[in-house]
Amino acid sequence: MAKAFDDNERKLIKDKLKEGALLFIQQQGVRKTSVDELVKYANISKGAFYLFYTSKELLFFDTIIDYHKKLEKEFLNAVNRHTDNITVDTLTDIISDLLINNKPYFVSVFVNSDVEYLSRKLPQEVLSKHVDDDVMLANELLKFIPESKSIDAKVFAGALRAAFLTILNEKTIGTDIYNEVFKFMVRGIVQQLFKD
């Protein structure tokens, strides 16, 4: 039987599991990582693992969500620094830089087909909540553009998600020009927000 942990131990173990999950995402992907590897990394028993997560997929998704929240915070901070003069160029640069600066992370998650795998394995309500969170972020961003067109935040969030997913085809697009192509697409999306 797995031993009980106090609140401090629970936090330390959960942090260690997420640290391991982020490392394994980058090294070998979700599918190739076993619960045994994760518990070894966190120095806990397999039974203890299930006190924290019902599956490795939920741990990995929780880790990905934490990383996304960190990026969202960076994004909103960058937008906040330009509240007086948010323009198509400024917003395009902020969004593009976010991807380019975090490209190794996105590549490791998307190229290993982990997104597709997780979308099959996770409960629909978990995935829906993530999409809803993206829409909330899009709504938050739209508040910074007082002259914005009437744009559906769901469509805007979906368009950005679609642009981010092009990383799956970076080689086909052309590795040497991918960053420029991505920025070009983001500019097109961002221009839709602003009145002419």
JSON list of C-alpha atoms in Angstrom, two decimals:
[
{"chain": "A", "resi": 1, "resn": "MET", "atom": "CA", "xyz": [0.00, 0.00, 0.00]},
{"chain": "A", "resi": 2, "resn": "ALA", "atom": "CA", "xyz": [1.33, 3.45, -0.92]},
{"chain": "A", "resi": 3, "resn": "LYS", "atom": "CA", "xyz": [2.25, 5.64, 2.03]},
{"chain": "A", "resi": 4, "resn": "ALA", "atom": "CA", "xyz": [0.44, 8.88, 2.77]},
{"chain": "A", "resi": 5, "resn": "PHE", "atom": "CA", "xyz": [2.29, 12.12, 2.04]},
{"chain": "A", "resi": 6, "resn": "ASP", "atom": "CA", "xyz": [1.97, 15.43, 3.81]},
{"chain": "A", "resi": 7, "resn": "ASP", "atom": "CA", "xyz": [1.21, 18.58, 1.81]},
{"chain": "A", "resi": 8, "resn": "ASN", "atom": "CA", "xyz": [4.87, 19.54, 1.45]},
{"chain": "A", "resi": 9, "resn": "GLU", "atom": "CA", "xyz": [5.85, 16.05, 0.25]},
{"chain": "A", "resi": 10, "resn": "ARG", "atom": "CA", "xyz": [2.93, 16.02, -2.20]},
{"chain": "A", "resi": 11, "resn": "LYS", "atom": "CA", "xyz": [4.05, 19.33, -3.70]},
{"chain": "A", "resi": 12, "resn": "LEU", "atom": "CA", "xyz": [7.69, 18.21, -3.96]},
{"chain": "A", "resi": 13, "resn": "ILE", "atom": "CA", "xyz": [6.74, 14.88, -5.55]},
{"chain": "A", "resi": 14, "resn": "LYS", "atom": "CA", "xyz": [4.29, 16.46, -7.99]},
{"chain": "A", "resi": 15, "resn": "ASP", "atom": "CA", "xyz": [6.92, 19.04, -8.99]},
{"chain": "A", "resi": 16, "resn": "LYS", "atom": "CA", "xyz": [9.47, 16.26, -9.49]},
{"chain": "A", "resi": 17, "resn": "LEU", "atom": "CA", "xyz": [7.02, 14.24, -11.62]},
{"chain": "A", "resi": 18, "resn": "LYS", "atom": "CA", "xyz": [6.35, 17.30, -13.79]},
{"chain": "A", "resi": 19, "resn": "GLU", "atom": "CA", "xyz": [10.07, 18.03, -14.07]},
{"chain": "A", "resi": 20, "resn": "GLY", "atom": "CA", "xyz": [10.62, 14.46, -15.24]},
{"chain": "A", "resi": 21, "resn": "ALA", "atom": "CA", "xyz": [7.69, 14.63, -17.64]},
{"chain": "A", "resi": 22, "resn": "LEU", "atom": "CA", "xyz": [9.06, 17.81, -19.24]},
{"chain": "A", "resi": 23, "resn": "LEU", "atom": "CA", "xyz": [12.48, 16.21, -19.58]},
{"chain": "A", "resi": 24, "resn": "PHE", "atom": "CA", "xyz": [11.05, 13.01, -21.11]},
{"chain": "A", "resi": 25, "resn": "ILE", "atom": "CA", "xyz": [8.83, 15.00, -23.51]},
{"chain": "A", "resi": 26, "resn": "GLN", "atom": "CA", "xyz": [11.97, 16.60, -24.90]},
{"chain": "A", "resi": 27, "resn": "GLN", "atom": "CA", "xyz": [14.07, 13.43, -24.91]},
{"chain": "A", "resi": 28, "resn": "GLN", "atom": "CA", "xyz": [11.73, 10.72, -26.15]},
{"chain": "A", "resi": 29, "resn": "GLY", "atom": "CA", "xyz": [8.11, 11.83, -26.15]},
{"chain": "A", "resi": 30, "resn": "VAL", "atom": "CA", "xyz": [5.03, 10.76, -24.24]},
{"chain": "A", "resi": 31, "resn": "ARG", "atom": "CA", "xyz": [4.38, 7.41, -25.90]},
{"chain": "A", "resi": 32, "resn": "LYS", "atom": "CA", "xyz": [7.90, 6.10, -25.37]},
{"chain": "A", "resi": 33, "resn": "THR", "atom": "CA", "xyz": [7.99, 7.13, -21.71]},
{"chain": "A", "resi": 34, "resn": "SER", "atom": "CA", "xyz": [6.77, 4.59, -19.18]},
{"chain": "A", "resi": 35, "resn": "VAL", "atom": "CA", "xyz": [5.31, 5.13, -15.74]},
{"chain": "A", "resi": 36, "resn": "ASP", "atom": "CA", "xyz": [8.30, 3.12, -14.47]},
{"chain": "A", "resi": 37, "resn": "GLU", "atom": "CA", "xyz": [10.70, 5.76, -15.85]},
{"chain": "A", "resi": 38, "resn": "LEU", "atom": "CA", "xyz": [8.67, 8.57, -14.32]},
{"chain": "A", "resi": 39, "resn": "VAL", "atom": "CA", "xyz": [8.53, 7.00, -10.85]},
{"chain": "A", "resi": 40, "resn": "LYS", "atom": "CA", "xyz": [12.23, 6.22, -10.97]},
{"chain": "A", "resi": 41, "resn": "TYR", "atom": "CA", "xyz": [12.93, 9.86, -11.82]},
{"chain": "A", "resi": 42, "resn": "ALA", "atom": "CA", "xyz": [10.72, 11.07, -8.95]},
{"chain": "A", "resi": 43, "resn": "ASN", "atom": "CA", "xyz": [12.03, 8.37, -6.59]},
{"chain": "A", "resi": 44, "resn": "ILE", "atom": "CA", "xyz": [8.56, 7.09, -5.68]},
{"chain": "A", "resi": 45, "resn": "SER", "atom": "CA", "xyz": [6.79, 3.76, -6.02]},
{"chain": "A", "resi": 46, "resn": "LYS", "atom": "CA", "xyz": [4.47, 2.96, -8.89]},
{"chain": "A", "resi": 47, "resn": "GLY", "atom": "CA", "xyz": [1.57, 2.79, -6.44]},
{"chain": "A", "resi": 48, "resn": "ALA", "atom": "CA", "xyz": [2.43, 6.27, -5.19]},
{"chain": "A", "resi": 49, "resn": "PHE", "atom": "CA", "xyz": [2.33, 7.59, -8.76]},
{"chain": "A", "resi": 50, "resn": "TYR", "atom": "CA", "xyz": [-1.37, 6.77, -8.95]},
{"chain": "A", "resi": 51, "resn": "LEU", "atom": "CA", "xyz": [-2.04, 8.88, -5.85]},
{"chain": "A", "resi": 52, "resn": "PHE", "atom": "CA", "xyz": [-1.08, 11.86, -8.03]},
{"chain": "A", "resi": 53, "resn": "TYR", "atom": "CA", "xyz": [-2.27, 10.92, -11.54]},
{"chain": "A", "resi": 54, "resn": "THR", "atom": "CA", "xyz": [-4.61, 8.26, -12.88]},
{"chain": "A", "resi": 55, "resn": "SER", "atom": "CA", "xyz": [-2.46, 7.96, -16.02]},
{"chain": "A", "resi": 56, "resn": "LYS", "atom": "CA", "xyz": [0.86, 9.11, -17.43]},
{"chain": "A", "resi": 57, "resn": "GLU", "atom": "CA", "xyz": [-1.07, 10.99, -20.12]},
{"chain": "A", "resi": 58, "resn": "LEU", "atom": "CA", "xyz": [-2.73, 13.20, -17.48]},
{"chain": "A", "resi": 59, "resn": "LEU", "atom": "CA", "xyz": [0.70, 13.94, -15.95]},
{"chain": "A", "resi": 60, "resn": "PHE", "atom": "CA", "xyz": [2.11, 14.90, -19.34]},
{"chain": "A", "resi": 61, "resn": "PHE", "atom": "CA", "xyz": [-0.91, 17.04, -20.18]},
{"chain": "A", "resi": 62, "resn": "ASP", "atom": "CA", "xyz": [-0.72, 18.75, -16.77]},
{"chain": "A", "resi": 63, "resn": "THR", "atom": "CA", "xyz": [2.97, 19.46, -17.49]},
{"chain": "A", "resi": 64, "resn": "ILE", "atom": "CA", "xyz": [2.18, 20.84, -20.94]},
{"chain": "A", "resi": 65, "resn": "ILE", "atom": "CA", "xyz": [-0.57, 23.04, -19.46]},
{"chain": "A", "resi": 66, "resn": "ASP", "atom": "CA", "xyz": [1.87, 24.39, -16.85]},
{"chain": "A", "resi": 67, "resn": "TYR", "atom": "CA", "xyz": [4.30, 25.28, -19.63]},
{"chain": "A", "resi": 68, "resn": "HIS", "atom": "CA", "xyz": [1.52, 26.94, -21.61]},
{"chain": "A", "resi": 69, "resn": "LYS", "atom": "CA", "xyz": [0.47, 28.97, -18.57]},
{"chain": "A", "resi": 70, "resn": "LYS", "atom": "CA", "xyz": [4.06, 30.17, -18.22]},
{"chain": "A", "resi": 71, "resn": "LEU", "atom": "CA", "xyz": [4.06, 31.21, -21.89]},
{"chain": "A", "resi": 72, "resn": "GLU", "atom": "CA", "xyz": [0.65, 32.88, -21.56]},
{"chain": "A", "resi": 73, "resn": "LYS", "atom": "CA", "xyz": [1.98, 34.91, -18.64]},
{"chain": "A", "resi": 74, "resn": "GLU", "atom": "CA", "xyz": [5.03, 35.96, -20.70]},
{"chain": "A", "resi": 75, "resn": "PHE", "atom": "CA", "xyz": [2.70, 36.81, -23.60]},
{"chain": "A", "resi": 76, "resn": "LEU", "atom": "CA", "xyz": [0.35, 38.96, -21.51]},
{"chain": "A", "resi": 77, "resn": "ASN", "atom": "CA", "xyz": [3.31, 40.70, -19.85]},
{"chain": "A", "resi": 78, "resn": "ALA", "atom": "CA", "xyz": [4.71, 41.55, -23.28]},
{"chain": "A", "resi": 79, "resn": "VAL", "atom": "CA", "xyz": [1.32, 42.83, -24.45]},
{"chain": "A", "resi": 80, "resn": "ASN", "atom": "CA", "xyz": [0.95, 44.86, -21.23]},
{"chain": "A", "resi": 81, "resn": "ARG", "atom": "CA", "xyz": [4.24, 46.61, -21.96]},
{"chain": "A", "resi": 82, "resn": "HIS", "atom": "CA", "xyz": [2.70, 47.91, -25.21]},
{"chain": "A", "resi": 83, "resn": "THR", "atom": "CA", "xyz": [-0.85, 48.73, -24.09]},
{"chain": "A", "resi": 84, "resn": "ASP", "atom": "CA", "xyz": [-0.59, 52.32, -25.28]},
{"chain": "A", "resi": 85, "resn": "ASN", "atom": "CA", "xyz": [0.55, 51.43, -28.79]},
{"chain": "A", "resi": 86, "resn": "ILE", "atom": "CA", "xyz": [-0.48, 47.90, -29.67]},
{"chain": "A", "resi": 87, "resn": "THR", "atom": "CA", "xyz": [-0.19, 47.58, -33.44]},
{"chain": "A", "resi": 88, "resn": "VAL", "atom": "CA", "xyz": [-0.28, 44.81, -36.01]},
{"chain": "A", "resi": 89, "resn": "ASP", "atom": "CA", "xyz": [3.55, 44.80, -36.05]},
{"chain": "A", "resi": 90, "resn": "THR", "atom": "CA", "xyz": [3.89, 44.73, -32.27]},
{"chain": "A", "resi": 91, "resn": "LEU", "atom": "CA", "xyz": [1.39, 41.91, -31.78]},
{"chain": "A", "resi": 92, "resn": "THR", "atom": "CA", "xyz": [2.83, 39.92, -34.70]},
{"chain": "A", "resi": 93, "resn": "ASP", "atom": "CA", "xyz": [6.31, 40.20, -33.19]},
{"chain": "A", "resi": 94, "resn": "ILE", "atom": "CA", "xyz": [5.14, 39.18, -29.71]},
{"chain": "A", "resi": 95, "resn": "ILE", "atom": "CA", "xyz": [3.32, 36.07, -30.97]},
{"chain": "A", "resi": 96, "resn": "SER", "atom": "CA", "xyz": [6.08, 35.10, -33.42]},
{"chain": "A", "resi": 97, "resn": "ASP", "atom": "CA", "xyz": [8.85, 35.58, -30.87]},
{"chain": "A", "resi": 98, "resn": "LEU", "atom": "CA", "xyz": [6.95, 33.39, -28.41]},
{"chain": "A", "resi": 99, "resn": "LEU", "atom": "CA", "xyz": [7.02, 30.47, -30.84]},
{"chain": "A", "resi": 100, "resn": "ILE", "atom": "CA", "xyz": [10.55, 31.05, -32.08]},
{"chain": "A", "resi": 101, "resn": "ASN", "atom": "CA", "xyz": [12.00, 31.41, -28.55]},
{"chain": "A", "resi": 102, "resn": "ASN", "atom": "CA", "xyz": [10.22, 28.24, -27.40]},
{"chain": "A", "resi": 103, "resn": "LYS", "atom": "CA", "xyz": [10.58, 26.28, -30.62]},
{"chain": "A", "resi": 104, "resn": "PRO", "atom": "CA", "xyz": [12.58, 23.38, -29.11]},
{"chain": "A", "resi": 105, "resn": "TYR", "atom": "CA", "xyz": [9.72, 22.73, -26.68]},
{"chain": "A", "resi": 106, "resn": "PHE", "atom": "CA", "xyz": [7.03, 22.95, -29.36]},
{"chain": "A", "resi": 107, "resn": "VAL", "atom": "CA", "xyz": [9.02, 20.75, -31.71]},
{"chain": "A", "resi": 108, "resn": "SER", "atom": "CA", "xyz": [9.44, 18.07, -29.04]},
{"chain": "A", "resi": 109, "resn": "VAL", "atom": "CA", "xyz": [5.70, 18.06, -28.27]},
{"chain": "A", "resi": 110, "resn": "PHE", "atom": "CA", "xyz": [4.38, 18.31, -31.83]},
{"chain": "A", "resi": 111, "resn": "VAL", "atom": "CA", "xyz": [6.92, 16.35, -33.87]},
{"chain": "A", "resi": 112, "resn": "ASN", "atom": "CA", "xyz": [6.61, 13.23, -31.71]},
{"chain": "A", "resi": 113, "resn": "SER", "atom": "CA", "xyz": [2.86, 13.26, -32.46]},
{"chain": "A", "resi": 114, "resn": "ASP", "atom": "CA", "xyz": [2.29, 13.61, -28.73]},
{"chain": "A", "resi": 115, "resn": "VAL", "atom": "CA", "xyz": [-0.53, 16.10, -29.26]},
{"chain": "A", "resi": 116, "resn": "GLU", "atom": "CA", "xyz": [-2.44, 13.64, -31.43]},
{"chain": "A", "resi": 117, "resn": "TYR", "atom": "CA", "xyz": [-1.71, 10.80, -28.99]},
{"chain": "A", "resi": 118, "resn": "LEU", "atom": "CA", "xyz": [-2.86, 12.83, -25.98]},
{"chain": "A", "resi": 119, "resn": "SER", "atom": "CA", "xyz": [-6.00, 13.98, -27.79]},
{"chain": "A", "resi": 120, "resn": "ARG", "atom": "CA", "xyz": [-6.94, 10.32, -28.25]},
{"chain": "A", "resi": 121, "resn": "LYS", "atom": "CA", "xyz": [-6.07, 9.24, -24.70]},
{"chain": "A", "resi": 122, "resn": "LEU", "atom": "CA", "xyz": [-7.38, 12.12, -22.58]},
{"chain": "A", "resi": 123, "resn": "PRO", "atom": "CA", "xyz": [-10.99, 12.60, -21.52]},
{"chain": "A", "resi": 124, "resn": "GLN", "atom": "CA", "xyz": [-12.84, 15.01, -23.79]},
{"chain": "A", "resi": 125, "resn": "GLU", "atom": "CA", "xyz": [-13.65, 17.37, -20.89]},
{"chain": "A", "resi": 126, "resn": "VAL", "atom": "CA", "xyz": [-9.92, 17.84, -20.20]},
{"chain": "A", "resi": 127, "resn": "LEU", "atom": "CA", "xyz": [-9.28, 18.80, -23.83]},
{"chain": "A", "resi": 128, "resn": "SER", "atom": "CA", "xyz": [-12.35, 21.04, -23.97]},
{"chain": "A", "resi": 129, "resn": "LYS", "atom": "CA", "xyz": [-11.18, 22.93, -20.90]},
{"chain": "A", "resi": 130, "resn": "HIS", "atom": "CA", "xyz": [-7.85, 23.62, -22.62]},
{"chain": "A", "resi": 131, "resn": "VAL", "atom": "CA", "xyz": [-9.63, 25.00, -25.69]},
{"chain": "A", "resi": 132, "resn": "ASP", "atom": "CA", "xyz": [-11.84, 27.12, -23.41]},
{"chain": "A", "resi": 133, "resn": "ASP", "atom": "CA", "xyz": [-8.71, 28.47, -21.69]},
{"chain": "A", "resi": 134, "resn": "ASP", "atom": "CA", "xyz": [-7.28, 29.45, -25.09]},
{"chain": "A", "resi": 135, "resn": "VAL", "atom": "CA", "xyz": [-10.51, 31.32, -25.87]},
{"chain": "A", "resi": 136, "resn": "MET", "atom": "CA", "xyz": [-10.31, 33.12, -22.51]},
{"chain": "A", "resi": 137, "resn": "LEU", "atom": "CA", "xyz": [-6.75, 34.20, -23.36]},
{"chain": "A", "resi": 138, "resn": "ALA", "atom": "CA", "xyz": [-7.92, 35.39, -26.79]},
{"chain": "A", "resi": 139, "resn": "ASN", "atom": "CA", "xyz": [-10.68, 37.43, -25.12]},
{"chain": "A", "resi": 140, "resn": "GLU", "atom": "CA", "xyz": [-8.11, 38.89, -22.75]},
{"chain": "A", "resi": 141, "resn": "LEU", "atom": "CA", "xyz": [-5.94, 39.91, -25.69]},
{"chain": "A", "resi": 142, "resn": "LEU", "atom": "CA", "xyz": [-8.84, 41.45, -27.59]},
{"chain": "A", "resi": 143, "resn": "LYS", "atom": "CA", "xyz": [-9.38, 43.85, -24.66]},
{"chain": "A", "resi": 144, "resn": "PHE", "atom": "CA", "xyz": [-6.02, 45.43, -25.51]},
{"chain": "A", "resi": 145, "resn": "ILE", "atom": "CA", "xyz": [-7.20, 46.33, -29.01]},
{"chain": "A", "resi": 146, "resn": "PRO", "atom": "CA", "xyz": [-9.89, 48.96, -28.52]},
{"chain": "A", "resi": 147, "resn": "GLU", "atom": "CA", "xyz": [-10.28, 49.52, -32.27]},
{"chain": "A", "resi": 148, "resn": "SER", "atom": "CA", "xyz": [-10.61, 45.83, -32.98]},
{"chain": "A", "resi": 149, "resn": "LYS", "atom": "CA", "xyz": [-13.15, 44.43, -35.36]},
{"chain": "A", "resi": 150, "resn": "SER", "atom": "CA", "xyz": [-15.88, 42.24, -33.98]},
{"chain": "A", "resi": 151, "resn": "ILE", "atom": "CA", "xyz": [-13.92, 38.99, -34.06]},
{"chain": "A", "resi": 152, "resn": "ASP", "atom": "CA", "xyz": [-15.08, 35.74, -32.49]},
{"chain": "A", "resi": 153, "resn": "ALA", "atom": "CA", "xyz": [-12.46, 34.86, -29.85]},
{"chain": "A", "resi": 154, "resn": "LYS", "atom": "CA", "xyz": [-12.97, 31.16, -30.61]},
{"chain": "A", "resi": 155, "resn": "VAL", "atom": "CA", "xyz": [-12.05, 31.74, -34.25]},
{"chain": "A", "resi": 156, "resn": "PHE", "atom": "CA", "xyz": [-9.04, 33.86, -33.30]},
{"chain": "A", "resi": 157, "resn": "ALA", "atom": "CA", "xyz": [-7.78, 31.26, -30.78]},
{"chain": "A", "resi": 158, "resn": "GLY", "atom": "CA", "xyz": [-8.37, 28.47, -33.32]},
{"chain": "A", "resi": 159, "resn": "ALA", "atom": "CA", "xyz": [-6.47, 30.36, -36.02]},
{"chain": "A", "resi": 160, "resn": "LEU", "atom": "CA", "xyz": [-3.47, 30.81, -33.71]},
{"chain": "A", "resi": 161, "resn": "ARG", "atom": "CA", "xyz": [-3.61, 27.12, -32.74]},
{"chain": "A", "resi": 162, "resn": "ALA", "atom": "CA", "xyz": [-3.67, 26.21, -36.44]},
{"chain": "A", "resi": 163, "resn": "ALA", "atom": "CA", "xyz": [-0.64, 28.44, -37.08]},
{"chain": "A", "resi": 164, "resn": "PHE", "atom": "CA", "xyz": [1.26, 26.84, -34.20]},
{"chain": "A", "resi": 165, "resn": "LEU", "atom": "CA", "xyz": [0.47, 23.38, -35.57]},
{"chain": "A", "resi": 166, "resn": "THR", "atom": "CA", "xyz": [2.32, 24.20, -38.79]},
{"chain": "A", "resi": 167, "resn": "ILE", "atom": "CA", "xyz": [5.45, 23.27, -36.84]},
{"chain": "A", "resi": 168, "resn": "LEU", "atom": "CA", "xyz": [4.48, 19.69, -37.70]},
{"chain": "A", "resi": 169, "resn": "ASN", "atom": "CA", "xyz": [5.35, 20.53, -41.30]},
{"chain": "A", "resi": 170, "resn": "GLU", "atom": "CA", "xyz": [8.42, 22.68, -40.78]},
{"chain": "A", "resi": 171, "resn": "LYS", "atom": "CA", "xyz": [10.57, 20.49, -43.03]},
{"chain": "A", "resi": 172, "resn": "THR", "atom": "CA", "xyz": [7.96, 20.50, -45.79]},
{"chain": "A", "resi": 173, "resn": "ILE", "atom": "CA", "xyz": [7.55, 24.27, -45.53]},
{"chain": "A", "resi": 174, "resn": "GLY", "atom": "CA", "xyz": [11.32, 24.71, -45.45]},
{"chain": "A", "resi": 175, "resn": "THR", "atom": "CA", "xyz": [13.38, 24.77, -42.28]},
{"chain": "A", "resi": 176, "resn": "ASP", "atom": "CA", "xyz": [15.39, 27.74, -43.54]},
{"chain": "A", "resi": 177, "resn": "ILE", "atom": "CA", "xyz": [12.26, 29.88, -44.09]},
{"chain": "A", "resi": 178, "resn": "TYR", "atom": "CA", "xyz": [9.85, 28.45, -41.50]},
{"chain": "A", "resi": 179, "resn": "ASN", "atom": "CA", "xyz": [10.21, 31.33, -39.00]},
{"chain": "A", "resi": 180, "resn": "GLU", "atom": "CA", "xyz": [9.48, 33.89, -41.72]},
{"chain": "A", "resi": 181, "resn": "VAL", "atom": "CA", "xyz": [6.51, 31.87, -43.01]},
{"chain": "A", "resi": 182, "resn": "PHE", "atom": "CA", "xyz": [5.11, 31.53, -39.49]},
{"chain": "A", "resi": 183, "resn": "LYS", "atom": "CA", "xyz": [5.44, 35.27, -38.90]},
{"chain": "A", "resi": 184, "resn": "PHE", "atom": "CA", "xyz": [3.72, 35.93, -42.26]},
{"chain": "A", "resi": 185, "resn": "MET", "atom": "CA", "xyz": [0.77, 33.75, -41.22]},
{"chain": "A", "resi": 186, "resn": "VAL", "atom": "CA", "xyz": [0.55, 35.35, -37.77]},
{"chain": "A", "resi": 187, "resn": "ARG", "atom": "CA", "xyz": [0.56, 38.81, -39.38]},
{"chain": "A", "resi": 188, "resn": "GLY", "atom": "CA", "xyz": [-2.41, 37.75, -41.54]},
{"chain": "A", "resi": 189, "resn": "ILE", "atom": "CA", "xyz": [-4.30, 36.54, -38.47]},
{"chain": "A", "resi": 190, "resn": "VAL", "atom": "CA", "xyz": [-3.45, 39.64, -36.44]},
{"chain": "A", "resi": 191, "resn": "GLN", "atom": "CA", "xyz": [-4.46, 42.01, -39.26]},
{"chain": "A", "resi": 192, "resn": "GLN", "atom": "CA", "xyz": [-7.95, 40.54, -39.06]},
{"chain": "A", "resi": 193, "resn": "LEU", "atom": "CA", "xyz": [-8.26, 42.00, -35.53]},
{"chain": "A", "resi": 194, "resn": "PHE", "atom": "CA", "xyz": [-7.65, 45.61, -36.49]},
{"chain": "A", "resi": 195, "resn": "LYS", "atom": "CA", "xyz": [-10.01, 47.93, -38.30]},
{"chain": "A", "resi": 196, "resn": "ASP", "atom": "CA", "xyz": [-8.60, 49.26, -41.56]}
]
